[in-house]
Amino acid sequence: MEWSLEGVRGLVAGGMQSVRECESSALGTGLCLLLLFVWYCYRVGREHGSPPPLRGGYVSESGRLVAGGGPRMALGGSEAGGGRVKGRPAGSAEEQNGFAYCQSAECFRCAHPGEGLNQRLYHSLQDYAKRYTWAGMGRVHKGVREQGRYLSSRASIQKPEVFFLPDLPSAPFFSREAQKHDVELLERSFPALLAEFQSVYQQVPARTGVQLPSGWKANGTPRGQWWTFYLVNQGTPLARNARRCPRTWRVLGQLRTFIANNVFGNACFSVLNPGTLVTEHYGPTNVRLRCHLGLKVPPGCELVVGGEPQCWSEGSCLLFDDSFLHTAFHEGSVEDGPRAVFMVDLWHPNVAAAERQALDYIFTPGR
């Protein structure tokens, strides 16, 4: 129900008039108290609005909000996890889609590294607790308070670069049962997602050195070509791309655990051309599981997470924790064609609902 300032004032004025007319009655007193409570709720609601949801919202390519959501912020993605590539060239000015090559002042990880970032996270958590509650915040509070120690002391096989939530079960790969509903929904939607991938991919040039069509991004690799077509990039829905893939967008809206409201959430078509290698890197956090739905999987393709190799399969999902060191490659021939997956970030199943709400607030795009 929407309340305007003029409407509430009018309601209160009318109520006070009624009270004056029956001042001596219990009914008048009760009505006065009720109206004063409504006024109080209205003022509190104006001062402490809840974090705006992203789901179903669109943001234009200029960053202006069209429907749903709040201000946006860049935090680049990656093939198997939106993380920093080992051996990032200092001062690189390349226009890439991954954090490793991000030079934007708007980038969360680039603009607020180290202790500065930790302080911002702690202030955001305190702000959340003041507005809402500390209930269920034990692990989040522990993680934010000791983030520097967690990130510096982690074993090299698992080292999230932005936020580590302590006491979460960890493994390179997870069973499909971990997010059974969403995995089954994605696999049932395989024909629709494949068709929409083919509709946007057929415009991509086959030879190197040619500018990619609108919506596609080239990512840095030691060799080969790796392209992505984002529907949601770091919590920011891309309106133009989403309109070109309406069925895929509807599937995203039906996922129960899609990270739709913070910078750790992505959804895209990801393509590796033959001969491509993605450098080993870590993702930003352990609170998510990255899901790959195989769309086109020729021979010679492999994903290696935490030293464990897995192969994609067309129409099936792979769930993995991209905070582990990982890489992907396509060693097939040109005749085999590209490897293509639909990539989407889901909540780790052991992150509680209260923790998800707090993390959405702390890592809201633009905060």
Coordinates of C-alpha atoms in Angstrom, one line a residue:
M1 CA 0.0 0.0 0.0
E2 CA 1.5 3.4 -1.0
W3 CA 1.2 6.3 1.4
S4 CA 2.0 9.9 0.3
L5 CA 2.9 12.6 2.8
E6 CA -0.2 14.6 1.9
G7 CA -2.4 11.6 2.3
V8 CA -1.2 10.7 5.7
R9 CA -1.5 14.3 6.9
G10 CA -5.0 14.4 5.6
L11 CA -5.8 11.2 7.3
V12 CA -4.4 12.4 10.6
A13 CA -6.2 15.8 10.3
G14 CA -9.5 14.0 9.6
G15 CA -9.0 11.7 12.5
M16 CA -8.2 14.5 14.9
Q17 CA -11.4 16.2 13.9
S18 CA -13.3 13.0 14.7
V19 CA -11.6 12.8 18.0
R20 CA -12.7 16.4 18.9
E21 CA -16.2 15.5 18.0
C22 CA -16.2 12.5 20.4
E23 CA -13.4 13.6 22.7
S24 CA -14.9 12.0 25.8
S25 CA -15.4 8.6 24.2
A26 CA -13.0 5.6 24.3
L27 CA -13.5 5.3 20.6
G28 CA -12.0 8.7 19.9
T29 CA -9.0 8.0 22.1
G30 CA -8.4 4.7 20.3
L31 CA -8.7 6.3 16.9
C32 CA -6.2 9.0 17.9
L33 CA -3.7 6.4 19.0
L34 CA -4.1 4.4 15.8
L35 CA -3.6 7.4 13.6
L36 CA -0.5 8.5 15.6
F37 CA 0.9 4.9 15.1
V38 CA 0.2 5.1 11.3
W39 CA 2.1 8.4 11.2
Y40 CA 5.0 7.0 13.1
C41 CA 5.3 4.0 10.8
Y42 CA 5.2 6.3 7.8
R43 CA 8.0 8.4 9.1
V44 CA 10.1 5.4 10.0
G45 CA 9.5 3.8 6.6
R46 CA 10.7 7.0 4.9
E47 CA 13.9 7.1 6.9
H48 CA 14.7 3.4 6.8
G49 CA 13.7 1.9 3.5
S50 CA 14.5 -1.8 2.9
P51 CA 17.2 -2.7 0.4
P52 CA 15.7 -2.6 -3.1
P53 CA 15.4 -6.0 -4.8
L54 CA 17.0 -6.6 -8.2
R55 CA 14.9 -9.5 -9.3
G56 CA 12.8 -8.6 -12.3
G57 CA 14.5 -5.2 -12.6
Y58 CA 16.3 -3.9 -15.6
V59 CA 19.2 -1.5 -15.8
S60 CA 20.1 0.3 -19.0
E61 CA 23.6 0.1 -20.4
S62 CA 24.2 3.6 -19.2
G63 CA 23.7 2.4 -15.6
R64 CA 20.3 4.2 -15.2
L65 CA 17.7 2.1 -13.4
V66 CA 14.7 1.3 -15.5
A67 CA 12.7 -0.9 -13.2
G68 CA 13.6 -2.4 -9.8
G69 CA 17.0 -2.3 -8.1
G70 CA 19.2 0.5 -7.0
P71 CA 22.4 2.2 -8.2
R72 CA 24.9 -0.1 -9.9
M73 CA 28.6 -0.9 -9.5
A74 CA 31.1 -2.8 -11.6
L75 CA 32.8 -6.0 -10.3
G76 CA 34.0 -8.0 -13.3
G77 CA 33.2 -11.6 -13.9
S78 CA 35.2 -14.6 -15.1
E79 CA 34.8 -17.8 -16.9
A80 CA 34.7 -20.1 -13.9
G81 CA 34.6 -17.6 -11.2
G82 CA 34.6 -13.7 -11.2
G83 CA 38.1 -13.6 -9.8
R84 CA 41.5 -12.1 -10.2
V85 CA 43.8 -13.9 -12.7
K86 CA 47.2 -14.9 -11.3
G87 CA 49.9 -12.7 -12.7
R88 CA 47.7 -9.8 -13.6
P89 CA 49.8 -7.3 -15.7
A90 CA 50.1 -4.1 -13.7
G91 CA 48.5 -1.1 -15.2
S92 CA 46.8 -3.0 -18.0
A93 CA 44.5 -0.8 -20.0
E94 CA 42.9 -3.6 -22.0
E95 CA 39.1 -3.6 -22.2
Q96 CA 38.2 -6.9 -20.6
N97 CA 35.3 -8.4 -18.8
G98 CA 37.2 -9.9 -15.9
F99 CA 38.4 -8.3 -12.7
A100 CA 42.0 -9.1 -13.7
Y101 CA 41.9 -6.4 -16.3
C102 CA 39.4 -4.0 -14.6
Q103 CA 40.8 -0.4 -14.4
S104 CA 37.5 1.3 -13.4
A105 CA 37.3 3.6 -10.4
E106 CA 33.8 2.1 -10.0
C107 CA 35.0 -1.4 -9.5
F108 CA 34.4 -2.7 -5.9
R109 CA 37.6 -4.7 -5.6
C110 CA 39.9 -2.3 -7.5
A111 CA 38.7 0.9 -5.8
H112 CA 38.5 -0.5 -2.2
P113 CA 41.2 -3.1 -1.6
G114 CA 42.6 -4.4 1.6
E115 CA 41.9 -2.8 4.9
G116 CA 39.8 0.0 3.2
L117 CA 37.4 -2.6 1.9
N118 CA 37.3 -4.4 5.3
Q119 CA 36.4 -1.2 7.1
R120 CA 33.6 -0.5 4.5
L121 CA 32.2 -4.0 5.0
Y122 CA 32.2 -3.6 8.8
H123 CA 30.4 -0.2 8.6
S124 CA 27.9 -1.7 6.2
L125 CA 27.2 -4.6 8.6
Q126 CA 26.7 -2.2 11.5
D127 CA 24.4 -0.1 9.4
Y128 CA 22.4 -3.2 8.5
A129 CA 22.2 -4.3 12.1
K130 CA 20.9 -0.9 13.3
R131 CA 18.2 -0.9 10.6
Y132 CA 17.2 -4.5 10.9
T133 CA 18.7 -6.9 13.4
W134 CA 21.8 -8.7 14.7
A135 CA 19.9 -12.0 14.9
G136 CA 21.6 -14.7 12.9
M137 CA 24.6 -12.5 12.1
G138 CA 27.2 -14.5 14.1
R139 CA 29.1 -15.9 11.1
V140 CA 28.8 -12.7 9.0
H141 CA 30.0 -10.6 11.9
K142 CA 32.9 -13.0 12.5
G143 CA 33.8 -13.0 8.8
V144 CA 33.7 -9.3 8.4
R145 CA 35.5 -8.6 11.6
E146 CA 38.4 -10.9 10.8
Q147 CA 38.3 -10.8 7.0
G148 CA 42.0 -9.7 6.6
R149 CA 43.2 -12.7 8.7
Y150 CA 40.9 -15.2 6.8
L151 CA 42.0 -14.1 3.4
S152 CA 45.7 -13.9 4.2
S153 CA 45.8 -17.3 6.0
R154 CA 43.8 -19.4 3.6
A155 CA 45.5 -22.3 1.9
S156 CA 46.5 -21.6 -1.7
I157 CA 44.0 -24.1 -3.1
Q158 CA 41.0 -22.0 -1.8
K159 CA 41.4 -18.2 -1.5
P160 CA 38.4 -16.0 -2.1
E161 CA 39.6 -12.5 -2.8
V162 CA 36.8 -10.3 -1.4
F163 CA 34.8 -12.1 1.3
F164 CA 35.2 -15.4 3.2
L165 CA 32.3 -16.6 5.3
P166 CA 33.7 -18.9 8.0
D167 CA 32.4 -22.4 8.9
L168 CA 30.9 -23.1 5.5
P169 CA 31.4 -26.7 4.1
S170 CA 33.8 -26.5 1.2
A171 CA 34.7 -28.7 -1.7
P172 CA 35.7 -28.0 -5.3
F173 CA 32.6 -29.6 -6.8
F174 CA 29.1 -30.1 -5.3
S175 CA 26.4 -32.6 -5.9
R176 CA 23.4 -31.5 -8.0
E177 CA 21.4 -32.3 -4.8
A178 CA 22.9 -29.2 -3.2
Q179 CA 20.5 -27.0 -5.3
K180 CA 18.2 -29.6 -6.7
H181 CA 15.3 -27.4 -7.7
D182 CA 17.3 -24.9 -9.6
V183 CA 19.5 -27.6 -11.3
E184 CA 16.4 -29.5 -12.5
L185 CA 14.8 -26.3 -13.7
L186 CA 17.8 -25.3 -15.7
E187 CA 18.1 -28.8 -17.2
R188 CA 14.4 -28.8 -18.2
S189 CA 15.0 -25.4 -19.8
F190 CA 17.9 -26.6 -21.9
P191 CA 16.2 -26.5 -25.3
A192 CA 15.0 -22.9 -24.7
L193 CA 18.4 -21.7 -23.5
L194 CA 20.2 -23.4 -26.3
A195 CA 17.9 -21.8 -28.9
E196 CA 18.4 -18.3 -27.5
F197 CA 22.1 -18.8 -27.2
Q198 CA 22.2 -19.8 -30.9
S199 CA 20.1 -16.8 -31.9
V200 CA 22.6 -14.3 -30.3
Y201 CA 25.8 -16.3 -31.1
Q202 CA 25.2 -16.6 -34.8
Q203 CA 26.1 -13.0 -35.2
V204 CA 29.6 -13.5 -33.7
P205 CA 32.4 -13.3 -36.3
A206 CA 34.2 -16.5 -36.9
R207 CA 37.7 -15.0 -37.4
T208 CA 39.9 -13.1 -35.0
G209 CA 40.5 -9.4 -35.0
V210 CA 36.9 -8.6 -35.8
Q211 CA 34.8 -6.4 -33.5
L212 CA 32.3 -8.4 -31.6
P213 CA 28.6 -7.6 -32.0
S214 CA 26.7 -5.6 -29.4
G215 CA 26.2 -7.5 -26.1
W216 CA 29.3 -9.7 -26.4
K217 CA 32.5 -9.1 -24.4
A218 CA 36.0 -10.5 -25.0
N219 CA 38.0 -11.7 -22.0
G220 CA 41.7 -11.9 -21.4
T221 CA 43.3 -15.3 -22.0
P222 CA 46.9 -16.5 -22.5
R223 CA 45.8 -18.0 -25.7
G224 CA 42.6 -18.4 -27.7
Q225 CA 39.3 -16.6 -27.4
W226 CA 36.8 -16.4 -24.6
W227 CA 33.5 -14.5 -25.1
T228 CA 30.6 -13.8 -22.7
F229 CA 27.1 -12.5 -23.2
Y230 CA 25.8 -11.2 -19.8
L231 CA 22.2 -11.0 -18.8
V232 CA 23.2 -10.1 -15.2
N233 CA 26.8 -8.8 -14.6
Q234 CA 27.8 -8.4 -10.9
G235 CA 24.2 -7.9 -9.7
T236 CA 23.4 -5.5 -12.6
P237 CA 20.7 -6.7 -15.1
L238 CA 21.6 -5.7 -18.7
A239 CA 18.3 -4.6 -20.3
R240 CA 19.4 -4.9 -23.9
N241 CA 20.7 -8.4 -23.6
A242 CA 17.8 -9.6 -21.5
R243 CA 15.3 -8.4 -24.1
R244 CA 17.1 -10.5 -26.7
C245 CA 16.7 -13.6 -24.5
P246 CA 13.2 -13.4 -22.9
R247 CA 12.8 -17.1 -22.1
T248 CA 16.2 -17.3 -20.5
W249 CA 15.3 -14.2 -18.4
R250 CA 12.1 -15.9 -17.3
V251 CA 14.1 -19.0 -16.2
L252 CA 16.3 -16.7 -14.1
G253 CA 13.3 -15.3 -12.4
Q254 CA 12.1 -18.8 -11.5
L255 CA 15.4 -19.9 -9.8
R256 CA 15.0 -20.0 -6.0
T257 CA 18.7 -19.4 -5.2
F258 CA 20.0 -17.1 -7.9
I259 CA 22.1 -14.3 -6.4
A260 CA 20.1 -11.5 -7.9
N261 CA 20.7 -8.7 -5.5
N262 CA 24.4 -8.3 -4.8
V263 CA 27.7 -8.0 -6.7
F264 CA 28.5 -11.7 -6.5
G265 CA 25.6 -12.6 -8.8
N266 CA 26.1 -13.2 -12.6
A267 CA 24.3 -14.9 -15.4
C268 CA 25.7 -15.2 -18.9
F269 CA 26.4 -17.3 -22.0
S270 CA 30.1 -18.2 -22.0
V271 CA 32.0 -19.4 -25.1
L272 CA 35.5 -20.9 -25.3
N273 CA 36.8 -21.2 -28.9
P274 CA 39.1 -24.1 -29.8
G275 CA 42.7 -23.6 -28.5
T276 CA 41.6 -21.4 -25.6
L277 CA 43.0 -21.6 -22.1
V278 CA 41.7 -19.6 -19.1
T279 CA 44.4 -18.8 -16.6
E280 CA 44.1 -20.3 -13.1
H281 CA 42.4 -17.8 -10.8
Y282 CA 40.2 -17.5 -7.7
G283 CA 36.6 -16.3 -7.4
P284 CA 35.7 -13.4 -5.0
T285 CA 33.7 -15.4 -2.3
N286 CA 32.8 -18.8 -0.9
V287 CA 29.1 -17.9 -0.3
R288 CA 28.1 -18.9 -3.9
L289 CA 28.2 -21.9 -6.1
R290 CA 28.8 -21.4 -9.8
C291 CA 26.5 -23.5 -12.0
H292 CA 27.4 -24.3 -15.6
L293 CA 24.7 -25.8 -17.9
G294 CA 26.4 -27.4 -20.9
L295 CA 25.0 -26.1 -24.2
K296 CA 27.6 -27.1 -26.7
V297 CA 30.4 -29.4 -25.5
P298 CA 32.8 -30.8 -28.1
P299 CA 35.6 -33.2 -27.3
G300 CA 38.8 -31.8 -25.6
C301 CA 37.1 -29.5 -23.1
E302 CA 37.7 -29.6 -19.4
L303 CA 37.1 -27.6 -16.1
V304 CA 39.6 -28.1 -13.3
V305 CA 38.7 -26.9 -9.8
G306 CA 41.0 -27.4 -6.8
G307 CA 43.0 -29.8 -8.9
E308 CA 40.0 -32.0 -9.7
P309 CA 39.1 -32.2 -13.5
Q310 CA 35.5 -32.5 -14.7
C311 CA 34.0 -32.4 -18.2
W312 CA 30.8 -30.6 -19.2
S313 CA 27.9 -32.5 -20.7
E314 CA 25.2 -31.0 -22.9
G315 CA 21.9 -30.5 -21.1
S316 CA 23.5 -31.2 -17.6
C317 CA 24.7 -28.9 -14.8
L318 CA 28.0 -28.7 -13.0
L319 CA 28.1 -27.1 -9.6
F320 CA 31.4 -25.9 -8.2
D321 CA 32.9 -23.5 -5.6
D322 CA 34.8 -21.0 -7.7
S323 CA 36.7 -19.7 -4.6
F324 CA 39.0 -22.7 -5.3
L325 CA 41.8 -22.2 -7.7
H326 CA 40.4 -23.2 -11.1
T327 CA 41.0 -23.1 -14.9
A328 CA 39.1 -24.1 -18.0
F329 CA 40.4 -25.0 -21.5
H330 CA 39.3 -26.2 -25.0
E331 CA 41.9 -28.3 -26.7
G332 CA 39.6 -29.5 -29.6
S333 CA 40.0 -28.7 -33.2
V334 CA 38.5 -25.8 -35.2
E335 CA 36.1 -28.3 -36.8
D336 CA 34.8 -29.2 -33.3
G337 CA 33.4 -25.7 -32.8
P338 CA 33.2 -23.7 -29.6
R339 CA 32.4 -24.9 -26.1
A340 CA 29.3 -23.0 -24.8
V341 CA 27.7 -23.0 -21.3
F342 CA 25.0 -21.0 -19.5
M343 CA 26.6 -19.8 -16.3
V344 CA 24.7 -18.6 -13.3
D345 CA 25.6 -18.0 -9.6
L346 CA 23.6 -19.6 -6.9
W347 CA 23.7 -19.3 -3.1
H348 CA 25.8 -21.8 -1.2
P349 CA 23.2 -24.1 0.4
N350 CA 24.6 -23.6 3.9
V351 CA 24.2 -19.8 3.8
A352 CA 21.1 -19.1 5.9
A353 CA 18.3 -16.8 4.8
A354 CA 19.2 -14.2 7.4
E355 CA 22.8 -14.2 6.2
R356 CA 21.8 -13.9 2.6
Q357 CA 19.7 -10.8 3.4
A358 CA 22.6 -9.2 5.2
L359 CA 25.1 -10.0 2.5
D360 CA 22.6 -8.6 -0.1
Y361 CA 22.6 -5.4 1.9
I362 CA 26.4 -5.2 2.5
F363 CA 27.3 -6.0 -1.1
T364 CA 24.5 -4.2 -2.8
P365 CA 25.8 -2.9 -6.2
G366 CA 26.8 0.8 -5.7
R367 CA 27.3 0.6 -1.9

